[in-house]
């Protein structure tokens, strides 16, 4: 039931985002299978609950009065400006697993019923804006395995438990998923610490499990959650120096200087030190080089690189 409800909410959001004019309740019922399968009364109740659930997670469904031949009728839409992200310049932290992650997201969360909603829009005489359709696609990066479980938990208002970097397990009341600087975060209440916390999905080290019954989590108002997001958001990373062995012809895209290194390096490789906007950015540069860069130091950068490689391997295992 939880997965079915999540799919219905996604279908509703897509339908209300890509249309160029407000849609009536009758049109929405015809487009979305879950609405068609129930009685008129059950549909009305379900639609009202879905609108309230979307509002709770920060998506407002706007009501518009339509001037029709038979009198005034109410139409619905989601203003794209309210939910679209500003242009994002990815740091390439997700680029190494982008294609794989996108495939996992499409296969594990958005099934063919989402595409069906767009087909029904055209059948109803509403031509979807294909640019808007692209904008609604979600790329989750190396943290995709936990994304769908946490998304459903926020929809179902279910408490969750998962392992976090450092080997500690966290019990969390999930409030909202948030995309910040190309990375996905979960904002919610850390139950053990009894305080709001921000959890980066790529640092979740185990499967996500639900604790207790759905509906047990009470979320603050959207404005309160947004305030927590702004307060808890990590600061911009400071520039760090990383020592690497670089194959001939490889361009790093950052300023480098020759460096001394006592350990062994492949023949023809040059040892250099370069400045990056954090160790994640350095790890991305190494991965993109496809084995033509060896990250030598510091150890913290090597640890992050190993975590990134392991995350991609887990992603491939889950996709197979």
PDB file of N, CA and C in Angstrom, residues 220-288:
ATOM      1  N   UNK A 220       6.885  19.209  11.609  1.00  0.00           N
ATOM      2  CA  UNK A 220       6.597  20.634  11.795  1.00  0.00           C
ATOM      3  C   UNK A 220       6.006  21.227  10.518  1.00  0.00           C
ATOM      4  N   UNK A 221       5.586  22.480  10.595  1.00  0.00           N
ATOM      5  CA  UNK A 221       5.106  23.189   9.413  1.00  0.00           C
ATOM      6  C   UNK A 221       6.244  23.336   8.398  1.00  0.00           C
ATOM      7  N   UNK A 222       5.917  23.444   7.090  1.00  0.00           N
ATOM      8  CA  UNK A 222       6.962  23.565   6.069  1.00  0.00           C
ATOM      9  C   UNK A 222       7.944  24.697   6.336  1.00  0.00           C
ATOM     10  N   UNK A 223       7.454  25.836   6.872  1.00  0.00           N
ATOM     11  CA  UNK A 223       8.349  26.958   7.131  1.00  0.00           C
ATOM     12  C   UNK A 223       9.379  26.599   8.207  1.00  0.00           C
ATOM     13  N   UNK A 224       8.957  25.816   9.181  1.00  0.00           N
ATOM     14  CA  UNK A 224       9.872  25.405  10.254  1.00  0.00           C
ATOM     15  C   UNK A 224      10.935  24.454   9.707  1.00  0.00           C
ATOM     16  N   UNK A 225      10.509  23.523   8.848  1.00  0.00           N
ATOM     17  CA  UNK A 225      11.467  22.588   8.252  1.00  0.00           C
ATOM     18  C   UNK A 225      12.480  23.347   7.402  1.00  0.00           C
ATOM     19  N   UNK A 226      12.002  24.322   6.626  1.00  0.00           N
ATOM     20  CA  UNK A 226      12.907  25.110   5.786  1.00  0.00           C
ATOM     21  C   UNK A 226      13.919  25.859   6.634  1.00  0.00           C
ATOM     22  N   UNK A 227      13.471  26.378   7.773  1.00  0.00           N
ATOM     23  CA  UNK A 227      14.387  27.080   8.672  1.00  0.00           C
ATOM     24  C   UNK A 227      15.459  26.131   9.201  1.00  0.00           C
ATOM     25  N   UNK A 228      15.064  24.902   9.535  1.00  0.00           N
ATOM     26  CA  UNK A 228      16.045  23.911   9.987  1.00  0.00           C
ATOM     27  C   UNK A 228      17.033  23.581   8.868  1.00  0.00           C
ATOM     28  N   UNK A 229      16.523  23.446   7.636  1.00  0.00           N
ATOM     29  CA  UNK A 229      17.406  23.155   6.508  1.00  0.00           C
ATOM     30  C   UNK A 229      18.458  24.241   6.344  1.00  0.00           C
ATOM     31  N   UNK A 230      18.016  25.491   6.388  1.00  0.00           N
ATOM     32  CA  UNK A 230      18.952  26.601   6.220  1.00  0.00           C
ATOM     33  C   UNK A 230      19.975  26.642   7.348  1.00  0.00           C
ATOM     34  N   UNK A 231      19.526  26.304   8.557  1.00  0.00           N
ATOM     35  CA  UNK A 231      20.428  26.370   9.710  1.00  0.00           C
ATOM     36  C   UNK A 231      21.407  25.201   9.728  1.00  0.00           C
ATOM     37  N   UNK A 232      20.949  24.027   9.291  1.00  0.00           N
ATOM     38  CA  UNK A 232      21.769  22.829   9.387  1.00  0.00           C
ATOM     39  C   UNK A 232      22.627  22.582   8.160  1.00  0.00           C
ATOM     40  N   UNK A 233      22.379  23.332   7.079  1.00  0.00           N
ATOM     41  CA  UNK A 233      23.099  23.068   5.835  1.00  0.00           C
ATOM     42  C   UNK A 233      24.599  23.190   6.048  1.00  0.00           C
ATOM     43  N   UNK A 234      25.366  22.202   5.572  1.00  0.00           N
ATOM     44  CA  UNK A 234      26.818  22.254   5.760  1.00  0.00           C
ATOM     45  C   UNK A 234      27.425  23.467   5.065  1.00  0.00           C
ATOM     46  N   UNK A 235      28.503  24.025   5.622  1.00  0.00           N
ATOM     47  CA  UNK A 235      29.162  25.169   4.987  1.00  0.00           C
ATOM     48  C   UNK A 235      29.884  24.754   3.711  1.00  0.00           C
ATOM     49  N   UNK A 236      30.188  25.730   2.879  1.00  0.00           N
ATOM     50  CA  UNK A 236      30.971  25.460   1.683  1.00  0.00           C
ATOM     51  C   UNK A 236      32.325  24.870   2.086  1.00  0.00           C
ATOM     52  N   UNK A 237      32.781  23.810   1.391  1.00  0.00           N
ATOM     53  CA  UNK A 237      34.058  23.195   1.776  1.00  0.00           C
ATOM     54  C   UNK A 237      35.235  24.127   1.515  1.00  0.00           C
ATOM     55  N   UNK A 238      36.213  24.069   2.406  1.00  0.00           N
ATOM     56  CA  UNK A 238      37.433  24.835   2.215  1.00  0.00           C
ATOM     57  C   UNK A 238      38.339  24.100   1.237  1.00  0.00           C
ATOM     58  N   UNK A 239      39.213  24.855   0.566  1.00  0.00           N
ATOM     59  CA  UNK A 239      40.124  24.236  -0.390  1.00  0.00           C
ATOM     60  C   UNK A 239      41.126  23.358   0.339  1.00  0.00           C
ATOM     61  N   UNK A 240      41.378  22.187  -0.223  1.00  0.00           N
ATOM     62  CA  UNK A 240      42.324  21.240   0.368  1.00  0.00           C
ATOM     63  C   UNK A 240      43.369  20.875  -0.679  1.00  0.00           C
ATOM     64  N   UNK A 241      44.556  20.533  -0.220  1.00  0.00           N
ATOM     65  CA  UNK A 241      45.641  20.105  -1.100  1.00  0.00           C
ATOM     66  C   UNK A 241      45.721  18.588  -1.112  1.00  0.00           C
ATOM     67  N   UNK A 242      45.835  18.030  -2.309  1.00  0.00           N
ATOM     68  CA  UNK A 242      45.871  16.581  -2.483  1.00  0.00           C
ATOM     69  C   UNK A 242      47.077  16.225  -3.342  1.00  0.00           C
ATOM     70  N   UNK A 243      47.788  15.182  -2.948  1.00  0.00           N
ATOM     71  CA  UNK A 243      48.950  14.715  -3.700  1.00  0.00           C
ATOM     72  C   UNK A 243      48.554  13.516  -4.545  1.00  0.00           C
ATOM     73  N   UNK A 244      48.919  13.568  -5.835  1.00  0.00           N
ATOM     74  CA  UNK A 244      48.501  12.539  -6.786  1.00  0.00           C
ATOM     75  C   UNK A 244      49.639  12.181  -7.722  1.00  0.00           C
ATOM     76  N   UNK A 245      49.586  10.960  -8.246  1.00  0.00           N
ATOM     77  CA  UNK A 245      50.449  10.553  -9.348  1.00  0.00           C
ATOM     78  C   UNK A 245      49.598  10.569 -10.616  1.00  0.00           C
ATOM     79  N   UNK A 246      50.024  11.364 -11.606  1.00  0.00           N
ATOM     80  CA  UNK A 246      49.193  11.631 -12.778  1.00  0.00           C
ATOM     81  C   UNK A 246      49.873  11.097 -14.033  1.00  0.00           C
ATOM     82  N   UNK A 247      49.110  10.367 -14.857  1.00  0.00           N
ATOM     83  CA  UNK A 247      49.638   9.818 -16.100  1.00  0.00           C
ATOM     84  C   UNK A 247      49.861  10.930 -17.116  1.00  0.00           C
ATOM     85  N   UNK A 248      50.746  10.722 -18.078  1.00  0.00           N
ATOM     86  CA  UNK A 248      50.986  11.741 -19.105  1.00  0.00           C
ATOM     87  C   UNK A 248      49.707  12.062 -19.877  1.00  0.00           C
ATOM     88  N   UNK A 249      49.498  13.341 -20.155  1.00  0.00           N
ATOM     89  CA  UNK A 249      48.360  13.783 -20.948  1.00  0.00           C
ATOM     90  C   UNK A 249      47.078  14.006 -20.185  1.00  0.00           C
ATOM     91  N   UNK A 250      47.049  13.731 -18.884  1.00  0.00           N
ATOM     92  CA  UNK A 250      45.832  13.919 -18.087  1.00  0.00           C
ATOM     93  C   UNK A 250      45.744  15.367 -17.626  1.00  0.00           C
ATOM     94  N   UNK A 251      44.574  15.985 -17.830  1.00  0.00           N
ATOM     95  CA  UNK A 251      44.337  17.355 -17.373  1.00  0.00           C
ATOM     96  C   UNK A 251      43.416  17.328 -16.164  1.00  0.00           C
ATOM     97  N   UNK A 252      43.851  17.961 -15.095  1.00  0.00           N
ATOM     98  CA  UNK A 252      43.079  17.943 -13.861  1.00  0.00           C
ATOM     99  C   UNK A 252      42.062  19.064 -13.763  1.00  0.00           C
ATOM    100  N   UNK A 253      42.279  20.179 -14.439  1.00  0.00           N
ATOM    101  CA  UNK A 253      41.368  21.310 -14.330  1.00  0.00           C
ATOM    102  C   UNK A 253      41.621  22.181 -13.118  1.00  0.00           C
ATOM    103  N   UNK A 254      42.706  21.914 -12.379  1.00  0.00           N
ATOM    104  CA  UNK A 254      43.084  22.752 -11.238  1.00  0.00           C
ATOM    105  C   UNK A 254      44.573  23.048 -11.343  1.00  0.00           C
ATOM    106  N   UNK A 255      45.006  24.085 -10.640  1.00  0.00           N
ATOM    107  CA  UNK A 255      46.425  24.420 -10.608  1.00  0.00           C
ATOM    108  C   UNK A 255      47.190  23.353  -9.827  1.00  0.00           C
ATOM    109  N   UNK A 256      48.310  22.904 -10.377  1.00  0.00           N
ATOM    110  CA  UNK A 256      49.121  21.893  -9.700  1.00  0.00           C
ATOM    111  C   UNK A 256      50.578  22.332  -9.652  1.00  0.00           C
ATOM    112  N   UNK A 257      51.294  21.771  -8.698  1.00  0.00           N
ATOM    113  CA  UNK A 257      52.741  21.991  -8.587  1.00  0.00           C
ATOM    114  C   UNK A 257      53.419  20.641  -8.414  1.00  0.00           C
ATOM    115  N   UNK A 258      54.652  20.551  -8.879  1.00  0.00           N
ATOM    116  CA  UNK A 258      55.404  19.300  -8.737  1.00  0.00           C
ATOM    117  C   UNK A 258      55.636  19.005  -7.262  1.00  0.00           C
ATOM    118  N   UNK A 259      55.552  17.736  -6.892  1.00  0.00           N
ATOM    119  CA  UNK A 259      55.725  17.342  -5.495  1.00  0.00           C
ATOM    120  C   UNK A 259      56.680  16.158  -5.404  1.00  0.00           C
ATOM    121  N   UNK A 260      57.327  16.028  -4.258  1.00  0.00           N
ATOM    122  CA  UNK A 260      58.208  14.897  -3.996  1.00  0.00           C
ATOM    123  C   UNK A 260      57.414  13.776  -3.330  1.00  0.00           C
ATOM    124  N   UNK A 261      57.751  12.538  -3.683  1.00  0.00           N
ATOM    125  CA  UNK A 261      57.067  11.388  -3.093  1.00  0.00           C
ATOM    126  C   UNK A 261      58.052  10.236  -2.971  1.00  0.00           C
ATOM    127  N   UNK A 262      58.163   9.680  -1.772  1.00  0.00           N
ATOM    128  CA  UNK A 262      59.149   8.625  -1.526  1.00  0.00           C
ATOM    129  C   UNK A 262      58.669   7.251  -1.978  1.00  0.00           C
ATOM    130  N   UNK A 263      57.354   7.056  -2.054  1.00  0.00           N
ATOM    131  CA  UNK A 263      56.825   5.743  -2.399  1.00  0.00           C
ATOM    132  C   UNK A 263      56.873   5.469  -3.891  1.00  0.00           C
ATOM    133  N   UNK A 264      56.530   4.236  -4.293  1.00  0.00           N
ATOM    134  CA  UNK A 264      56.556   3.866  -5.714  1.00  0.00           C
ATOM    135  C   UNK A 264      55.381   4.473  -6.479  1.00  0.00           C
ATOM    136  N   UNK A 265      55.630   4.838  -7.737  1.00  0.00           N
ATOM    137  CA  UNK A 265      54.581   5.297  -8.649  1.00  0.00           C
ATOM    138  C   UNK A 265      54.847   4.655 -10.008  1.00  0.00           C
ATOM    139  N   UNK A 266      53.809   4.477 -10.840  1.00  0.00           N
ATOM    140  CA  UNK A 266      54.020   3.885 -12.162  1.00  0.00           C
ATOM    141  C   UNK A 266      54.997   4.703 -13.004  1.00  0.00           C
ATOM    142  N   UNK A 267      55.697   4.028 -13.863  1.00  0.00           N
ATOM    143  CA  UNK A 267      56.681   4.687 -14.717  1.00  0.00           C
ATOM    144  C   UNK A 267      55.997   5.710 -15.626  1.00  0.00           C
ATOM    145  N   UNK A 268      56.573   6.902 -15.703  1.00  0.00           N
ATOM    146  CA  UNK A 268      56.035   7.962 -16.540  1.00  0.00           C
ATOM    147  C   UNK A 268      55.033   8.859 -15.849  1.00  0.00           C
ATOM    148  N   UNK A 269      54.527   8.459 -14.682  1.00  0.00           N
ATOM    149  CA  UNK A 269      53.577   9.282 -13.924  1.00  0.00           C
ATOM    150  C   UNK A 269      54.320  10.409 -13.212  1.00  0.00           C
ATOM    151  N   UNK A 270      53.678  11.567 -13.152  1.00  0.00           N
ATOM    152  CA  UNK A 270      54.247  12.713 -12.437  1.00  0.00           C
ATOM    153  C   UNK A 270      53.509  12.905 -11.120  1.00  0.00           C
ATOM    154  N   UNK A 271      54.255  13.125 -10.048  1.00  0.00           N
ATOM    155  CA  UNK A 271      53.649  13.374  -8.740  1.00  0.00           C
ATOM    156  C   UNK A 271      53.434  14.874  -8.589  1.00  0.00           C
ATOM    157  N   UNK A 272      52.184  15.268  -8.346  1.00  0.00           N
ATOM    158  CA  UNK A 272      51.836  16.684  -8.226  1.00  0.00           C
ATOM    159  C   UNK A 272      50.938  16.890  -7.013  1.00  0.00           C
ATOM    160  N   UNK A 273      50.850  18.137  -6.576  1.00  0.00           N
ATOM    161  CA  UNK A 273      49.896  18.549  -5.548  1.00  0.00           C
ATOM    162  C   UNK A 273      48.936  19.550  -6.170  1.00  0.00           C
ATOM    163  N   UNK A 274      47.628  19.334  -5.979  1.00  0.00           N
ATOM    164  CA  UNK A 274      46.611  20.229  -6.529  1.00  0.00           C
ATOM    165  C   UNK A 274      45.614  20.632  -5.472  1.00  0.00           C
ATOM    166  N   UNK A 275      45.021  21.814  -5.646  1.00  0.00           N
ATOM    167  CA  UNK A 275      44.023  22.311  -4.706  1.00  0.00           C
ATOM    168  C   UNK A 275      42.612  22.031  -5.203  1.00  0.00           C
ATOM    169  N   UNK A 276      41.771  21.458  -4.343  1.00  0.00           N
ATOM    170  CA  UNK A 276      40.386  21.126  -4.683  1.00  0.00           C
ATOM    171  C   UNK A 276      39.440  21.711  -3.642  1.00  0.00           C
ATOM    172  N   UNK A 277      38.177  21.873  -4.037  1.00  0.00           N
ATOM    173  CA  UNK A 277      37.152  22.363  -3.119  1.00  0.00           C
ATOM    174  C   UNK A 277      36.597  21.247  -2.263  1.00  0.00           C
ATOM    175  N   UNK A 278      37.450  20.573  -1.520  1.00  0.00           N
ATOM    176  CA  UNK A 278      37.040  19.467  -0.668  1.00  0.00           C
ATOM    177  C   UNK A 278      37.527  18.136  -1.212  1.00  0.00           C
ATOM    178  N   UNK A 279      37.609  17.140  -0.328  1.00  0.00           N
ATOM    179  CA  UNK A 279      38.110  15.828  -0.736  1.00  0.00           C
ATOM    180  C   UNK A 279      37.137  15.103  -1.660  1.00  0.00           C
ATOM    181  N   UNK A 280      35.850  15.407  -1.564  1.00  0.00           N
ATOM    182  CA  UNK A 280      34.888  14.810  -2.496  1.00  0.00           C
ATOM    183  C   UNK A 280      35.212  15.207  -3.931  1.00  0.00           C
ATOM    184  N   UNK A 281      35.535  16.472  -4.121  1.00  0.00           N
ATOM    185  CA  UNK A 281      35.865  16.950  -5.466  1.00  0.00           C
ATOM    186  C   UNK A 281      37.129  16.275  -5.974  1.00  0.00           C
ATOM    187  N   UNK A 282      38.110  16.087  -5.092  1.00  0.00           N
ATOM    188  CA  UNK A 282      39.333  15.398  -5.492  1.00  0.00           C
ATOM    189  C   UNK A 282      39.042  13.949  -5.876  1.00  0.00           C
ATOM    190  N   UNK A 283      38.191  13.281  -5.099  1.00  0.00           N
ATOM    191  CA  UNK A 283      37.833  11.894  -5.414  1.00  0.00           C
ATOM    192  C   UNK A 283      37.144  11.799  -6.769  1.00  0.00           C
ATOM    193  N   UNK A 284      36.309  12.774  -7.081  1.00  0.00           N
ATOM    194  CA  UNK A 284      35.633  12.790  -8.380  1.00  0.00           C
ATOM    195  C   UNK A 284      36.641  12.902  -9.514  1.00  0.00           C
ATOM    196  N   UNK A 285      37.630  13.783  -9.362  1.00  0.00           N
ATOM    197  CA  UNK A 285      38.651  13.946 -10.397  1.00  0.00           C
ATOM    198  C   UNK A 285      39.402  12.639 -10.628  1.00  0.00           C
ATOM    199  N   UNK A 286      39.704  11.926  -9.560  1.00  0.00           N
ATOM    200  CA  UNK A 286      40.414  10.653  -9.683  1.00  0.00           C
ATOM    201  C   UNK A 286      39.543   9.622 -10.401  1.00  0.00           C
ATOM    202  N   UNK A 287      38.282   9.528 -10.022  1.00  0.00           N
ATOM    203  CA  UNK A 287      37.391   8.543 -10.639  1.00  0.00           C
ATOM    204  C   UNK A 287      37.159   8.836 -12.117  1.00  0.00           C
ATOM    205  N   UNK A 288      37.035  10.100 -12.444  1.00  0.00           N
ATOM    206  CA  UNK A 288      36.786  10.466 -13.846  1.00  0.00           C
ATOM    207  C   UNK A 288      37.979  10.131 -14.724  1.00  0.00           C
TER     208      UNK A 288
END
